[in-house]
Amino acid sequence: MTEDVTKDSNGNILADGDNVTLIKDLKVKGSGGVTLKRGTMVKNIRLTGDTDEIEANVDKVRGLVLRTEFVKKA
């Protein structure tokens, strides 16, 4: 049986509490026009049950769900 592992865009394994950096500008829906810029550091991520998504808190946005294809491990 294979265990599901969450990986970033470069294939590095992510764990709870890791820091990641955005590799693309992302517009956040429902936040009043907030755009997260490329290179933004996201600290203390949380893994979800889905290997393609992580949860994080960034500046003015709390409980943000990010796709792992847009982040790299810092």
Short mmCIF file of N, CA and C in Angstrom, two decimals:
data_model
loop_
_atom_site.label_atom_id
_atom_site.label_comp_id
_atom_site.label_asym_id
_atom_site.label_seq_id
_atom_site.Cartn_x
_atom_site.Cartn_y
_atom_site.Cartn_z
N MET A 1 0.85 -1.19 0.00
CA MET A 1 0.00 0.00 0.00
C MET A 1 0.89 1.24 0.00
N THR A 2 0.60 2.18 -0.89
CA THR A 2 1.40 3.40 -0.96
C THR A 2 0.74 4.49 -0.15
N GLU A 3 1.57 5.27 0.50
CA GLU A 3 1.07 6.37 1.32
C GLU A 3 1.03 7.64 0.48
N ASP A 4 -0.07 8.40 0.59
CA ASP A 4 -0.17 9.65 -0.15
C ASP A 4 0.76 10.69 0.47
N VAL A 5 1.58 11.32 -0.38
CA VAL A 5 2.55 12.30 0.09
C VAL A 5 2.27 13.61 -0.62
N THR A 6 2.26 14.71 0.14
CA THR A 6 2.05 16.03 -0.44
C THR A 6 3.39 16.59 -0.88
N LYS A 7 3.48 16.99 -2.16
CA LYS A 7 4.73 17.51 -2.71
C LYS A 7 4.51 18.89 -3.32
N ASP A 8 5.57 19.72 -3.30
CA ASP A 8 5.48 21.05 -3.92
C ASP A 8 5.71 20.95 -5.42
N SER A 9 5.81 22.09 -6.10
CA SER A 9 5.96 22.10 -7.55
C SER A 9 7.26 21.48 -8.02
N ASN A 10 8.29 21.43 -7.16
CA ASN A 10 9.58 20.84 -7.52
C ASN A 10 9.71 19.39 -7.09
N GLY A 11 8.69 18.84 -6.45
CA GLY A 11 8.73 17.45 -6.02
C GLY A 11 9.25 17.24 -4.60
N ASN A 12 9.49 18.33 -3.86
CA ASN A 12 9.93 18.21 -2.46
C ASN A 12 8.74 17.86 -1.58
N ILE A 13 8.96 16.99 -0.61
CA ILE A 13 7.88 16.57 0.28
C ILE A 13 7.58 17.67 1.30
N LEU A 14 6.30 18.00 1.46
CA LEU A 14 5.86 19.02 2.40
C LEU A 14 5.30 18.37 3.66
N ALA A 15 5.49 19.05 4.80
CA ALA A 15 4.97 18.58 6.08
C ALA A 15 4.30 19.74 6.81
N ASP A 16 3.47 19.42 7.82
CA ASP A 16 2.85 20.46 8.63
C ASP A 16 3.93 21.36 9.23
N GLY A 17 3.69 22.68 9.17
CA GLY A 17 4.62 23.63 9.77
C GLY A 17 5.72 24.11 8.85
N ASP A 18 5.81 23.57 7.64
CA ASP A 18 6.82 24.03 6.68
C ASP A 18 6.52 25.45 6.20
N ASN A 19 7.54 26.10 5.69
CA ASN A 19 7.40 27.41 5.05
C ASN A 19 7.52 27.20 3.55
N VAL A 20 6.66 27.89 2.79
CA VAL A 20 6.70 27.79 1.33
C VAL A 20 6.67 29.18 0.72
N THR A 21 7.07 29.26 -0.56
CA THR A 21 7.09 30.50 -1.31
C THR A 21 6.21 30.34 -2.54
N LEU A 22 5.44 31.37 -2.88
CA LEU A 22 4.59 31.32 -4.07
C LEU A 22 5.46 31.47 -5.31
N ILE A 23 5.13 30.72 -6.38
CA ILE A 23 5.89 30.81 -7.61
C ILE A 23 5.10 31.54 -8.71
N LYS A 24 3.91 32.04 -8.36
CA LYS A 24 3.05 32.71 -9.33
C LYS A 24 2.17 33.71 -8.60
N ASP A 25 1.83 34.84 -9.24
CA ASP A 25 0.87 35.78 -8.67
C ASP A 25 -0.50 35.10 -8.64
N LEU A 26 -1.18 35.17 -7.49
CA LEU A 26 -2.48 34.52 -7.34
C LEU A 26 -3.53 35.52 -6.88
N LYS A 27 -4.64 35.60 -7.59
CA LYS A 27 -5.77 36.42 -7.15
C LYS A 27 -6.61 35.58 -6.22
N VAL A 28 -6.96 36.14 -5.06
CA VAL A 28 -7.73 35.40 -4.07
C VAL A 28 -9.21 35.76 -4.23
N LYS A 29 -10.01 34.75 -4.53
CA LYS A 29 -11.44 34.98 -4.73
C LYS A 29 -12.11 35.28 -3.40
N GLY A 30 -13.07 36.22 -3.41
CA GLY A 30 -13.86 36.52 -2.24
C GLY A 30 -13.12 37.30 -1.16
N SER A 31 -11.99 37.91 -1.52
CA SER A 31 -11.21 38.63 -0.52
C SER A 31 -11.18 40.13 -0.79
N GLY A 32 -12.01 40.59 -1.71
CA GLY A 32 -12.04 42.01 -2.01
C GLY A 32 -10.87 42.45 -2.89
N GLY A 33 -10.41 41.60 -3.77
CA GLY A 33 -9.38 41.98 -4.72
C GLY A 33 -7.95 41.82 -4.25
N VAL A 34 -7.70 41.01 -3.24
CA VAL A 34 -6.34 40.78 -2.76
C VAL A 34 -5.61 39.88 -3.76
N THR A 35 -4.39 40.29 -4.13
CA THR A 35 -3.54 39.48 -4.99
C THR A 35 -2.27 39.14 -4.24
N LEU A 36 -1.95 37.86 -4.16
CA LEU A 36 -0.71 37.42 -3.52
C LEU A 36 0.37 37.40 -4.59
N LYS A 37 1.45 38.11 -4.36
CA LYS A 37 2.51 38.25 -5.35
C LYS A 37 3.47 37.07 -5.32
N ARG A 38 4.09 36.82 -6.47
CA ARG A 38 5.10 35.78 -6.57
C ARG A 38 6.23 36.09 -5.60
N GLY A 39 6.74 35.09 -4.92
CA GLY A 39 7.80 35.28 -3.95
C GLY A 39 7.31 35.51 -2.53
N THR A 40 5.99 35.59 -2.33
CA THR A 40 5.43 35.77 -0.99
C THR A 40 5.71 34.54 -0.14
N MET A 41 6.26 34.76 1.06
CA MET A 41 6.55 33.66 1.98
C MET A 41 5.30 33.30 2.77
N VAL A 42 4.94 32.05 2.76
CA VAL A 42 3.81 31.55 3.53
C VAL A 42 4.38 30.65 4.62
N LYS A 43 4.17 31.04 5.87
CA LYS A 43 4.75 30.31 6.99
C LYS A 43 3.75 29.38 7.65
N ASN A 44 4.26 28.30 8.19
CA ASN A 44 3.49 27.38 9.02
C ASN A 44 2.25 26.82 8.30
N ILE A 45 2.48 26.11 7.20
CA ILE A 45 1.36 25.54 6.44
C ILE A 45 0.77 24.34 7.18
N ARG A 46 -0.46 23.97 6.79
CA ARG A 46 -1.11 22.79 7.32
C ARG A 46 -1.53 21.92 6.14
N LEU A 47 -1.29 20.63 6.26
CA LEU A 47 -1.69 19.71 5.21
C LEU A 47 -3.18 19.40 5.34
N THR A 48 -3.82 19.19 4.21
CA THR A 48 -5.23 18.79 4.19
C THR A 48 -5.28 17.32 3.81
N GLY A 49 -6.44 16.76 3.72
CA GLY A 49 -6.57 15.38 3.31
C GLY A 49 -6.25 15.18 1.83
N ASP A 50 -6.26 16.26 1.07
CA ASP A 50 -5.98 16.23 -0.37
C ASP A 50 -4.50 16.49 -0.60
N THR A 51 -3.82 15.64 -1.37
CA THR A 51 -2.38 15.81 -1.61
C THR A 51 -2.07 16.99 -2.54
N ASP A 52 -3.09 17.56 -3.19
CA ASP A 52 -2.88 18.69 -4.10
C ASP A 52 -3.15 20.04 -3.45
N GLU A 53 -3.51 20.07 -2.16
CA GLU A 53 -3.86 21.32 -1.50
C GLU A 53 -3.23 21.42 -0.12
N ILE A 54 -2.91 22.68 0.28
CA ILE A 54 -2.44 22.97 1.63
C ILE A 54 -3.24 24.14 2.16
N GLU A 55 -3.30 24.27 3.48
CA GLU A 55 -3.97 25.40 4.13
C GLU A 55 -2.93 26.33 4.71
N ALA A 56 -3.24 27.64 4.69
CA ALA A 56 -2.29 28.61 5.23
C ALA A 56 -3.00 29.89 5.62
N ASN A 57 -2.32 30.70 6.43
CA ASN A 57 -2.77 32.05 6.75
C ASN A 57 -1.75 33.02 6.17
N VAL A 58 -2.24 33.96 5.36
CA VAL A 58 -1.37 34.94 4.71
C VAL A 58 -1.92 36.33 4.96
N ASP A 59 -1.09 37.23 5.46
CA ASP A 59 -1.45 38.63 5.68
C ASP A 59 -2.91 38.81 6.09
N LYS A 60 -3.76 39.28 5.15
CA LYS A 60 -5.15 39.59 5.47
C LYS A 60 -6.09 38.41 5.22
N VAL A 61 -5.57 37.31 4.68
CA VAL A 61 -6.41 36.17 4.32
C VAL A 61 -6.15 35.02 5.28
N ARG A 62 -7.17 34.60 6.00
CA ARG A 62 -7.05 33.50 6.95
C ARG A 62 -7.74 32.26 6.39
N GLY A 63 -7.19 31.09 6.64
CA GLY A 63 -7.80 29.85 6.17
C GLY A 63 -7.74 29.69 4.67
N LEU A 64 -6.69 30.20 4.06
CA LEU A 64 -6.51 30.14 2.61
C LEU A 64 -6.10 28.73 2.20
N VAL A 65 -6.70 28.21 1.15
CA VAL A 65 -6.32 26.91 0.61
C VAL A 65 -5.54 27.16 -0.68
N LEU A 66 -4.31 26.66 -0.73
CA LEU A 66 -3.45 26.84 -1.90
C LEU A 66 -3.20 25.51 -2.60
N ARG A 67 -3.13 25.54 -3.90
CA ARG A 67 -2.77 24.35 -4.68
C ARG A 67 -1.24 24.19 -4.58
N THR A 68 -0.79 22.97 -4.42
CA THR A 68 0.65 22.72 -4.27
C THR A 68 1.43 23.01 -5.54
N GLU A 69 0.77 23.06 -6.68
CA GLU A 69 1.47 23.36 -7.94
C GLU A 69 1.96 24.81 -8.00
N PHE A 70 1.48 25.68 -7.09
CA PHE A 70 1.87 27.09 -7.08
C PHE A 70 2.84 27.44 -5.98
N VAL A 71 3.36 26.46 -5.24
CA VAL A 71 4.29 26.75 -4.15
C VAL A 71 5.55 25.91 -4.27
N LYS A 72 6.64 26.44 -3.68
CA LYS A 72 7.86 25.66 -3.55
C LYS A 72 8.34 25.78 -2.11
N LYS A 73 8.98 24.75 -1.63
CA LYS A 73 9.44 24.72 -0.25
C LYS A 73 10.54 25.76 -0.06
N ALA A 74 10.46 26.51 1.04
CA ALA A 74 11.43 27.58 1.29
C ALA A 74 12.65 27.04 2.03
#
